[in-house]
Tab-separated table of C-alpha atoms and ligand atoms in Angstrom:
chain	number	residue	atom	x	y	z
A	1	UNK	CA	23.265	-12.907	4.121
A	2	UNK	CA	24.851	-15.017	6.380
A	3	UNK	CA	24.026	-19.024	5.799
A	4	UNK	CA	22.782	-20.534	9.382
A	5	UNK	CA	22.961	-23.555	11.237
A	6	UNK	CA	19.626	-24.276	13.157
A	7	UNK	CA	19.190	-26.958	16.357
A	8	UNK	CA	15.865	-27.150	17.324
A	9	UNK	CA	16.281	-27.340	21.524
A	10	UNK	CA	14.592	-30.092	23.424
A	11	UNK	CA	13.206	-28.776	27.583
A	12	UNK	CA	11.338	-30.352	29.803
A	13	UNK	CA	9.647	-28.651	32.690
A	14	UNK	CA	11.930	-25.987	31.766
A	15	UNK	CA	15.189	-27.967	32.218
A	16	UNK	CA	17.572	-28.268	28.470
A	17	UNK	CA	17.589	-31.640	27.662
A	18	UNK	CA	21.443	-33.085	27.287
A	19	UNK	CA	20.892	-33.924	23.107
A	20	UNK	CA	20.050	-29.796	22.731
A	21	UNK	CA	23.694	-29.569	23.989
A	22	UNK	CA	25.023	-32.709	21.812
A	23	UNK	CA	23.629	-30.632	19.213
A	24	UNK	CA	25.158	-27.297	19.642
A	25	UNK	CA	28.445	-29.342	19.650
A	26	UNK	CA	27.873	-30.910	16.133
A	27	UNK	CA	25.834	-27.922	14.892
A	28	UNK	CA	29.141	-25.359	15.653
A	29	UNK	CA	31.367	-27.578	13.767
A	30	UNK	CA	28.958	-27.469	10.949
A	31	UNK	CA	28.747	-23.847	11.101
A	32	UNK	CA	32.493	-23.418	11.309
A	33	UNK	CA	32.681	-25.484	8.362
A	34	UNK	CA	30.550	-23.104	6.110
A	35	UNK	CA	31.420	-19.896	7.583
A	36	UNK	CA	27.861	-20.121	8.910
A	37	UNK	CA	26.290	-19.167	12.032
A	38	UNK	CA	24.921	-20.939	14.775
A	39	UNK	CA	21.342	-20.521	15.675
A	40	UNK	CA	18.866	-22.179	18.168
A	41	UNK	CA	15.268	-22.308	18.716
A	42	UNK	CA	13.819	-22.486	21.819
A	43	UNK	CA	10.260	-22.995	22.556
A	44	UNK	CA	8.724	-22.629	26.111
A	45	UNK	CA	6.431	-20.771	28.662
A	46	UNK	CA	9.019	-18.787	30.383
A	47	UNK	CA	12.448	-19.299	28.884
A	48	UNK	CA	14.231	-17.086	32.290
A	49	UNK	CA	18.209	-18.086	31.484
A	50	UNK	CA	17.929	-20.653	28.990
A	51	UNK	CA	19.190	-18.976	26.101
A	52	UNK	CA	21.959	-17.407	27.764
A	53	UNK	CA	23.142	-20.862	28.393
A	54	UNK	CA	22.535	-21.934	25.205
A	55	UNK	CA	24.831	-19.426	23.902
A	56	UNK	CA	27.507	-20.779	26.841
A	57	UNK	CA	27.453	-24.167	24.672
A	58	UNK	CA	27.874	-22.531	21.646
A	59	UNK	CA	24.556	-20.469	19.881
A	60	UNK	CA	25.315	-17.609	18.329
A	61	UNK	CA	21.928	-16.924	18.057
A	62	UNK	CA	18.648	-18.100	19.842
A	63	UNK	CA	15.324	-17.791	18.497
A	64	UNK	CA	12.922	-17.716	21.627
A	65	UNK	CA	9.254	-18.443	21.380
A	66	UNK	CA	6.834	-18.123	24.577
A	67	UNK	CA	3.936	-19.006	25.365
A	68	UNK	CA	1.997	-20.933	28.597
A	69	UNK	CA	0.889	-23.257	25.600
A	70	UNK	CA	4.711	-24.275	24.697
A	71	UNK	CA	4.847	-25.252	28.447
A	72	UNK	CA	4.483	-28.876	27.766
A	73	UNK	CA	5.747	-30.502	24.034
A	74	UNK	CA	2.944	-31.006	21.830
A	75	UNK	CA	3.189	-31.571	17.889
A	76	UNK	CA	0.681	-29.170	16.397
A	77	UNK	CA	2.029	-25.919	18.345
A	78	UNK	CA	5.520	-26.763	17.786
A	79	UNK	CA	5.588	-27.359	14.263
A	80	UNK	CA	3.354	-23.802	14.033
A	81	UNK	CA	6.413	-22.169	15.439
A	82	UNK	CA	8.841	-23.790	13.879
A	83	UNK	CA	7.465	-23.545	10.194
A	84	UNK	CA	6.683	-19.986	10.934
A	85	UNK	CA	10.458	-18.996	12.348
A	86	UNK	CA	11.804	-21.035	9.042
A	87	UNK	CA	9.428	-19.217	6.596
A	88	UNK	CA	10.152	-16.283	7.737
A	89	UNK	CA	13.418	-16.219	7.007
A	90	UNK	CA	14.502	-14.538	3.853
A	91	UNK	CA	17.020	-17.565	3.251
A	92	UNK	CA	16.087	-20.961	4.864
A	93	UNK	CA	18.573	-22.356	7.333
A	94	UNK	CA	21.494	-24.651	5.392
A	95	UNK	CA	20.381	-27.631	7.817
A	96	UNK	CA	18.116	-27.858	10.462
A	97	UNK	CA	19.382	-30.934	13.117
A	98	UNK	CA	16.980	-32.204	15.705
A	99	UNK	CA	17.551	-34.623	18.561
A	100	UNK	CA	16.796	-38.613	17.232
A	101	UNK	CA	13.809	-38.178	20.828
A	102	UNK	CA	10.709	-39.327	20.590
A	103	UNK	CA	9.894	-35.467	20.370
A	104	UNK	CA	13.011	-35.176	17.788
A	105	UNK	CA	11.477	-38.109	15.577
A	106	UNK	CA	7.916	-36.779	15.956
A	107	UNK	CA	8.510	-33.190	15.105
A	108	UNK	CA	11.012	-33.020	12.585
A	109	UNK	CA	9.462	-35.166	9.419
A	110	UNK	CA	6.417	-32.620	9.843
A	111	UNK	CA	8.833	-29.795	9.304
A	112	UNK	CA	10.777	-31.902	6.602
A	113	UNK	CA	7.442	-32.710	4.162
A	114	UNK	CA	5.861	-29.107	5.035
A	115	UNK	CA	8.990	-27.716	3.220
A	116	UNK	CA	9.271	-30.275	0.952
A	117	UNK	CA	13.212	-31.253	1.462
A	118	UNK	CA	15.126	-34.365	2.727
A	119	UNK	CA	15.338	-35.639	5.946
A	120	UNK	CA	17.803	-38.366	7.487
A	121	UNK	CA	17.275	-40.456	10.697
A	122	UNK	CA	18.969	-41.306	13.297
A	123	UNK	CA	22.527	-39.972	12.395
A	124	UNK	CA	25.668	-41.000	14.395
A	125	UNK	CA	27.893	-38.435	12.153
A	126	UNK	CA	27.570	-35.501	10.422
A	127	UNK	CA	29.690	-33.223	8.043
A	128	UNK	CA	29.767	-30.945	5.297
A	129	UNK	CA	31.689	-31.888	1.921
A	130	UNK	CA	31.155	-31.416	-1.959
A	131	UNK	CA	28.823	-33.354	-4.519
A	132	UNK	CA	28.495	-33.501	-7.672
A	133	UNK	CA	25.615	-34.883	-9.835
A	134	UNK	CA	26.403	-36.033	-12.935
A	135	UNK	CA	23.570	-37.927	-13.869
A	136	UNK	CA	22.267	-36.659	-17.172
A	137	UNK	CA	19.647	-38.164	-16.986
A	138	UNK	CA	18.359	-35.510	-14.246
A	139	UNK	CA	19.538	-32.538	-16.345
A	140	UNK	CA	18.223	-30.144	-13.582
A	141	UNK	CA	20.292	-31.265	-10.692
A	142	UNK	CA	23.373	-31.518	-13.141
A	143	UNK	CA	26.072	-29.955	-11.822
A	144	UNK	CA	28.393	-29.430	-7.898
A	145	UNK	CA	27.134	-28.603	-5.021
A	146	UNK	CA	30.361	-27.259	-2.670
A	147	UNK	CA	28.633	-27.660	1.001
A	148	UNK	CA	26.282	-30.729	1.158
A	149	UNK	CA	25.764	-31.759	4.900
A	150	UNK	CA	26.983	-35.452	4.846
A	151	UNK	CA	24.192	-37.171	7.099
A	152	UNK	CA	26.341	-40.159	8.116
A	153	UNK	CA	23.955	-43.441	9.474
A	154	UNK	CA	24.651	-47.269	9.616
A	155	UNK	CA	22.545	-49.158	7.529
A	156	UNK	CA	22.119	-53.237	7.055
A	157	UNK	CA	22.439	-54.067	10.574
A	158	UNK	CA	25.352	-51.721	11.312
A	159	UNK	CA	27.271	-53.836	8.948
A	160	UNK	CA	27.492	-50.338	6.600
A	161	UNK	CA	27.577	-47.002	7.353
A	162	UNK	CA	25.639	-45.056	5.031
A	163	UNK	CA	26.655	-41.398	3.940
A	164	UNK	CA	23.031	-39.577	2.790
A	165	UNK	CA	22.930	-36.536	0.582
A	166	UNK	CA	20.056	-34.179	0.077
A	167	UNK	CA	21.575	-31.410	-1.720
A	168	UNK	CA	18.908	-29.987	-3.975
A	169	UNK	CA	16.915	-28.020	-1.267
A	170	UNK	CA	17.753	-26.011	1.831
A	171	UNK	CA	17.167	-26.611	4.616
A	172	UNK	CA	19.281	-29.775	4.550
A	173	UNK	CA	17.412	-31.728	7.591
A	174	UNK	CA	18.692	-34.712	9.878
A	175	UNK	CA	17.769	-36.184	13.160
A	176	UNK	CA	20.670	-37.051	15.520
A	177	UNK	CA	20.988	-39.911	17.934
A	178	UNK	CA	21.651	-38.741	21.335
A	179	UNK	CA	24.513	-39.561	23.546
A	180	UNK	CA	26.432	-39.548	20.076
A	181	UNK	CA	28.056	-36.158	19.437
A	182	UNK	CA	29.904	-34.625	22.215
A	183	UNK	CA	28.934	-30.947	23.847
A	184	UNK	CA	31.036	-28.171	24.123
A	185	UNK	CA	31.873	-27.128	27.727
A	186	UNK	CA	29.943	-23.946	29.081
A	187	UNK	CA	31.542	-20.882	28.371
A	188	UNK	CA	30.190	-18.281	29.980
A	189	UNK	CA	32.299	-15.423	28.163
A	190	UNK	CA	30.955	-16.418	24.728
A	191	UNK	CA	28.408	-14.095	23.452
A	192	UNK	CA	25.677	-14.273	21.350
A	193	UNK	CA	22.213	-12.529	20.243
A	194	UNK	CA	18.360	-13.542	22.120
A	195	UNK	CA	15.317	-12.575	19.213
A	196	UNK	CA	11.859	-13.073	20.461
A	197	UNK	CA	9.415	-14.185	17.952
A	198	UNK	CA	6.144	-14.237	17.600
A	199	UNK	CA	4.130	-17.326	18.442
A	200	UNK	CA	0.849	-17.027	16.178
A	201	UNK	CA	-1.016	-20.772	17.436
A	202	UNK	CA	-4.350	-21.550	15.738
A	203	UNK	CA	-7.572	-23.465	17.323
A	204	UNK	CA	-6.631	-25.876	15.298
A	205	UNK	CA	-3.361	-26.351	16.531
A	206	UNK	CA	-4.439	-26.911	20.226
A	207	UNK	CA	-7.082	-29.538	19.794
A	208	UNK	CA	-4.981	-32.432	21.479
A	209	UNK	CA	-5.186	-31.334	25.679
A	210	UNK	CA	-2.280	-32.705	27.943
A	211	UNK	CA	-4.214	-33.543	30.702
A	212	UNK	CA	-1.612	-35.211	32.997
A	213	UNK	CA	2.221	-36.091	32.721
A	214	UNK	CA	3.516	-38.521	34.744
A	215	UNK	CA	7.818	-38.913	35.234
A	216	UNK	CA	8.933	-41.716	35.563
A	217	UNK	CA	10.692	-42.099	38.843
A	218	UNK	CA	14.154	-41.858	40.211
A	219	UNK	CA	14.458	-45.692	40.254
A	220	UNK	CA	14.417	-45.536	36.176
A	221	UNK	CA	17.219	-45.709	33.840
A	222	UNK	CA	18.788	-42.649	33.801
A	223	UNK	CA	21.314	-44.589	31.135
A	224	UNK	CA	22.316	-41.418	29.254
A	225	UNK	CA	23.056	-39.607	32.011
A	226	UNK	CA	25.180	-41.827	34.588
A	227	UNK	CA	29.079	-41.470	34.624
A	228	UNK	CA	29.627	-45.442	35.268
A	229	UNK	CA	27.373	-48.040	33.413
A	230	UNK	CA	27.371	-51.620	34.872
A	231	UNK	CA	25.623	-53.732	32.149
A	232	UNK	CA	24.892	-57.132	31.989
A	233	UNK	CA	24.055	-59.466	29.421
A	234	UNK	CA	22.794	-63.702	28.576
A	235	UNK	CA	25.964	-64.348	30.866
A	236	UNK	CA	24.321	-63.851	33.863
A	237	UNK	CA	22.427	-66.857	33.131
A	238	UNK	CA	19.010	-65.240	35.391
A	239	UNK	CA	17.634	-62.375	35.740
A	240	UNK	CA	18.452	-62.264	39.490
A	241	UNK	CA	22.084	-61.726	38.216
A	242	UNK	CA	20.712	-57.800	37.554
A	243	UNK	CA	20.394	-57.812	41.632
A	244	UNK	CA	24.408	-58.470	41.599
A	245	UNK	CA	25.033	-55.462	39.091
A	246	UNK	CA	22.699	-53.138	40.986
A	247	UNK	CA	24.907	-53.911	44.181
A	248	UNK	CA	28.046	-53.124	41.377
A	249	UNK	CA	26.710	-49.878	40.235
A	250	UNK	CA	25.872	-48.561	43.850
A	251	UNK	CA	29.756	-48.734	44.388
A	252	UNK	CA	29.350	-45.495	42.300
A	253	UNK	CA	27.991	-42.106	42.478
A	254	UNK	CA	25.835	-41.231	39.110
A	255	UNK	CA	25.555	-44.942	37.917
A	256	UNK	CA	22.774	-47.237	36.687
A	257	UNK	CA	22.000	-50.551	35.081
A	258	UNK	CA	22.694	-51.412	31.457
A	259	UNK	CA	21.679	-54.399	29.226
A	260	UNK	CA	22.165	-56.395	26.252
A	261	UNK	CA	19.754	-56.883	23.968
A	262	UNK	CA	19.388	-60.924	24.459
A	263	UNK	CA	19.240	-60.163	28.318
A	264	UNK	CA	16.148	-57.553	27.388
A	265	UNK	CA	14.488	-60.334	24.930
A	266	UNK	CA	14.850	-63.165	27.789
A	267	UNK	CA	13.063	-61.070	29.959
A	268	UNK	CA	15.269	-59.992	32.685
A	269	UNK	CA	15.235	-56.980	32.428
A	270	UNK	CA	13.251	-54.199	30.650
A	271	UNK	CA	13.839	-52.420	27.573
A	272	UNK	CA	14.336	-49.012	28.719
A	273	UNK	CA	17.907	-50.283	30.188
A	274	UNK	CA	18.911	-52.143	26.562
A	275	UNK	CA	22.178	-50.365	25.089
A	276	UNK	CA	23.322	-50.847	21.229
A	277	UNK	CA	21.642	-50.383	17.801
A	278	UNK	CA	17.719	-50.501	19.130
A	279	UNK	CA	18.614	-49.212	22.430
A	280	UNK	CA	20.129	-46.752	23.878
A	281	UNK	CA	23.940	-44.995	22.969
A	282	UNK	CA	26.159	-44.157	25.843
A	283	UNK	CA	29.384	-42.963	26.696
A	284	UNK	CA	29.927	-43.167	30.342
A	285	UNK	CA	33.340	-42.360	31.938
A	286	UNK	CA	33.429	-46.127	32.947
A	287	UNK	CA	31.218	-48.856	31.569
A	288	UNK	CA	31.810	-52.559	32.764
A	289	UNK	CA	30.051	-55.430	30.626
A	290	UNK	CA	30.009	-58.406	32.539
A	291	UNK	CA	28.541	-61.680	30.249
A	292	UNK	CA	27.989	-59.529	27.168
A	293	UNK	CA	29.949	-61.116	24.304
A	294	UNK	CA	30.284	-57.876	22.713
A	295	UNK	CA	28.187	-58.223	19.006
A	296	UNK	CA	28.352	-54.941	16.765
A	297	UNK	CA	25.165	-54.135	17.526
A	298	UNK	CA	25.860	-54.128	21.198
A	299	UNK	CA	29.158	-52.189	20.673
A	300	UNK	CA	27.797	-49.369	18.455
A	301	UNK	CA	25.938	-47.847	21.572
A	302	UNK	CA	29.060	-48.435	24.018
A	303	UNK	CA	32.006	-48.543	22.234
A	304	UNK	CA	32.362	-44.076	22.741
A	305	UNK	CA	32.889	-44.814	26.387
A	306	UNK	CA	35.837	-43.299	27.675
A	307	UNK	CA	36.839	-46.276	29.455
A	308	UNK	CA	35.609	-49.905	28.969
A	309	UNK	CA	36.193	-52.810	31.936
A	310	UNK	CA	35.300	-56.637	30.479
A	311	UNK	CA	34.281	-59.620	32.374
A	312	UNK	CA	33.905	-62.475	30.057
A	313	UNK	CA	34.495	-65.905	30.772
A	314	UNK	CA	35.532	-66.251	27.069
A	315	UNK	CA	38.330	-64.938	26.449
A	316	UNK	CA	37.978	-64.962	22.799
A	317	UNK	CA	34.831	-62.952	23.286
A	318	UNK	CA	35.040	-59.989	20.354
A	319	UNK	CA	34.590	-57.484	23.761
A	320	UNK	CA	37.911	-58.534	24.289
A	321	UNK	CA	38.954	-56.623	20.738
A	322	UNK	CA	37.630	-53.049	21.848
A	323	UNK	CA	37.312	-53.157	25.779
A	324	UNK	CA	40.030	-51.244	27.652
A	325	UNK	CA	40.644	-53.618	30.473
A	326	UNK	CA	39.235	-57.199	30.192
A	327	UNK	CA	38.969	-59.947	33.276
A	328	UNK	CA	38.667	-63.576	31.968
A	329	UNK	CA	36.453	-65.468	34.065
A	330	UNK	CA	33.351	-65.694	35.823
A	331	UNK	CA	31.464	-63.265	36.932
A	332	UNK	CA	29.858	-64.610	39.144
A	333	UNK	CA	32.842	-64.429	41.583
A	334	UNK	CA	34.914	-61.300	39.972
A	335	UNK	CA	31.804	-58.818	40.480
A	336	UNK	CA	31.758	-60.322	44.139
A	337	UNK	CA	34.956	-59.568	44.765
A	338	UNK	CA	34.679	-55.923	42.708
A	339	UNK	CA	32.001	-54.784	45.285
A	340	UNK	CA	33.786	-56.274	48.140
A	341	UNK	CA	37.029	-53.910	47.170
A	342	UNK	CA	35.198	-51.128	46.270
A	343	UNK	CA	33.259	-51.240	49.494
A	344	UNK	CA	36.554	-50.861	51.149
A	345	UNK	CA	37.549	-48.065	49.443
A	346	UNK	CA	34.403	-46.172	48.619
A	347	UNK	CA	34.171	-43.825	45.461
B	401	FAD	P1	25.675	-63.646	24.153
B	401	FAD	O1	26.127	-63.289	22.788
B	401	FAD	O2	25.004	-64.943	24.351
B	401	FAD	O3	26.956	-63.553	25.089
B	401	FAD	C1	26.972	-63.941	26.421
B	401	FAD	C2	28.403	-63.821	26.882
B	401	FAD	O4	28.459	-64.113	28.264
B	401	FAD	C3	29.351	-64.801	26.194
B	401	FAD	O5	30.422	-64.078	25.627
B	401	FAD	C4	29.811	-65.744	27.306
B	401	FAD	O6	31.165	-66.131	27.153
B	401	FAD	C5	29.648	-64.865	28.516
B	401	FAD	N1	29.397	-65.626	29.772
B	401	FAD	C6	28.567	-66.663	29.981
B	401	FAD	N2	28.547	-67.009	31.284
B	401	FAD	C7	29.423	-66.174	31.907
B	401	FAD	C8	29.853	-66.032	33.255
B	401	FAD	N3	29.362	-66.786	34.241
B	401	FAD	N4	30.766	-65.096	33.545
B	401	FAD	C9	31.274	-64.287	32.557
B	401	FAD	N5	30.887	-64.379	31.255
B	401	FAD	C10	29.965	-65.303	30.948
B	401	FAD	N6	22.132	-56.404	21.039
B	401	FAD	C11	22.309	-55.461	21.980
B	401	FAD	O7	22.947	-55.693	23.014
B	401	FAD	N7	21.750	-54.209	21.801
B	401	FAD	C12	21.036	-53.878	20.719
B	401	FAD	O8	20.546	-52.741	20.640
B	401	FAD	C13	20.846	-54.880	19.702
B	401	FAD	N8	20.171	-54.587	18.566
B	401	FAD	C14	20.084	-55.537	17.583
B	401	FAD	C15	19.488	-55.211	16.365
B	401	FAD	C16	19.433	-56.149	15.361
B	401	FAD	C17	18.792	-55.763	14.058
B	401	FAD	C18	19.964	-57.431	15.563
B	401	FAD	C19	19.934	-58.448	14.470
B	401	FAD	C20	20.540	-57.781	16.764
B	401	FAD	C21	20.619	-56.838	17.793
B	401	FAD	N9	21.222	-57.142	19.013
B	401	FAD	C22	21.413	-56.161	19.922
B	401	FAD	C23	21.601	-58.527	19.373
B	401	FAD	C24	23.068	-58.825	19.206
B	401	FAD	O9	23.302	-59.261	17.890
B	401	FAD	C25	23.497	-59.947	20.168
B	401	FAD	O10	22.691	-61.079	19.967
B	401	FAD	C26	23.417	-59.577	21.645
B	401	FAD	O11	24.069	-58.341	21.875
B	401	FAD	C27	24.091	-60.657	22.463
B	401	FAD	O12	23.862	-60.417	23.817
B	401	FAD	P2	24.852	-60.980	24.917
B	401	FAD	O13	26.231	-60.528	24.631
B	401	FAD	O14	24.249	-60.645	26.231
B	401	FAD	O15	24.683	-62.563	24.741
């Protein structure tokens, strides 16, 4: 039987949420890797096109559960279909990757203790290699295992980066952080198979009502999203410096605000805008620091962006090290003078 790769697939309001795609694009390299396949699970009310589009970014196989009660994410339901889809497989999936979401995070340790096998958070790499266990004092697990998924996370402050094995027990489960792994672009000639399965929810399981969801509105962060990212950091010396960078970013189309961590804690700015280790990871086309003196945890959720613009009035600031372009000097009258020539010549 062929081994399989499994991504469980993030929607909202029926709309695939970007990490489901991040995750095809890690999952198929996995697969490739083993000579496995590719398989999805989507759960929804009405899932219309969605898994042909899944199978555009790479599925060779989605698993589709509907219901009206999968409409809106909800632990108890989920986890019903999930553990039913993964025990009814003759052969559990090899690995099982969700998105590092609130609804990744909440969802996939349930699924990881009901069967009893590893799971590893918050992974910013992942691949397949051998193992072997020689401990002897463990004479069960003695012995290689060929195709271990190497769950790859920093540890100690991002000063390490830790490679995590659970090789005893399929499936081999991590959690990925999003705006990490890159998709693969839509293909619309790649081809694929669409199962139903049956969704078999107890009472039990829908005890907890969603009476009301509120979005949060266009004016939020949209960090993971936006092409150009126009952070700021403790160089702006007040939080009315944010006012400058929001006049920045609207130079661009699909841009928003960014922060550094110190600029969150001082209270400038809220928390929902921080990039780096406890914040969010990005890789715009363009991002453009402007005071941020560029600390590893800062970099580690930037430093993917295709293309990074500096202005530090430091110019032995470590941004310096990685940044693409760099401007020494204040920003205070460089982002001035930015917005002033890119009013000229709109983008
Ligand atoms: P600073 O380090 O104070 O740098 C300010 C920079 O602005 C300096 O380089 C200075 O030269 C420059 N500057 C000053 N005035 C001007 C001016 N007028 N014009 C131009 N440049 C000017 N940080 C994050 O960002 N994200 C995280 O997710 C994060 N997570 C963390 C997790 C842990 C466990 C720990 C320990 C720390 C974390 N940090 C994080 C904090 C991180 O270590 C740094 O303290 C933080 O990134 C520094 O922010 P900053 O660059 O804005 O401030």
């Amino acid at each position: 039987m062929t081994r399989q790769v499994l991504i469980f697939v993030e929607q909202v309001a029926g709309e695939i949420q970007p990490v489901a795609f991040e995750l095809l694009g890690a999952g198929r390299m996995l697969a490739d890797k083993l000579g496995a396949s590719l398989a999805a699970i989507l759960a929804c009310d009405v899932a219309g096109q969605l898994p042909a589009v899944l199978i555009a970014h790479g599925a060779d196989q989605v698993y589709v559960a509907e219901d009206p009660e999968l409409a809106t994410y909800r632990t108890l339901p989920f986890r019903r279909v999930l553990i039913d889809l993964i025990s009814s497989m003759g052969e559990p999936p090899h690995i099982v990757l969700f998105g590092s979401t609130t609804t990744g995070r909440d969802l996939a340790p349930r699924i990881a203790a009901y069967f009893e096998t590893g799971l590893t958070a918050d992974c910013t790499e992942l691949d397949i290699g051998p193992y072997e266990h020689t401990n002897a004092q463990d004479p069960s697990k003695v012995g290689l295992y060929p195709d271990c998924l190497y769950a790859i996370r920093p540890s100690f402050g991002e000063s390490l980066k830790a490679r995590i094995l659970g090789p005893w027990k399929n499936p081999q489960m991590a959690t990925v952080r999003p705006g990490v792994m890159l998709p693969l672009p839509f293909d619309s000639d790649r081809t694929g198979s669409v199962q139903s399965i049956p969704v078999t929810l107890q009472p039990d399981d829908l005890k907890l009502v969603v009476a009301e969801t509120i979005r949060a509105t266009g004016s939020q962060v949209e960090l993971q999203r936006a092409e150009v990212i126009v952070s700021g950091g403790f160089g702006l010396g007040t939080p009315e410096g944010f006012a400058l960078l929001y006049k920045l970013a609207g130079c661009f189309k699909n841009s928003a605000v960014g922060s550094s961590r110190k600029a969150v804690d001082a209270g400038w700015i809220a928390h929902a805008h921080q990039v780096g280790q406890t914040g969010k990871t990005v890789r715009p086309k363009l991002y453009i620091a402007c005071g941020i003196s560029g600390a590893i945890q800062h970099r580690v959720g930037m430093d993917k962006s295709a293309t990074i613009l500096a202005i530090n009035k430091d110019a032995g600031a470590p941004i310096f090290k990685f940044a693409h372009h760099g401007i020494v000097g204040d920003l205070y009258q460089i982002v001035p003078e930015l917005i002033r020539q890119l009013q000229m010549q709109p983008i």
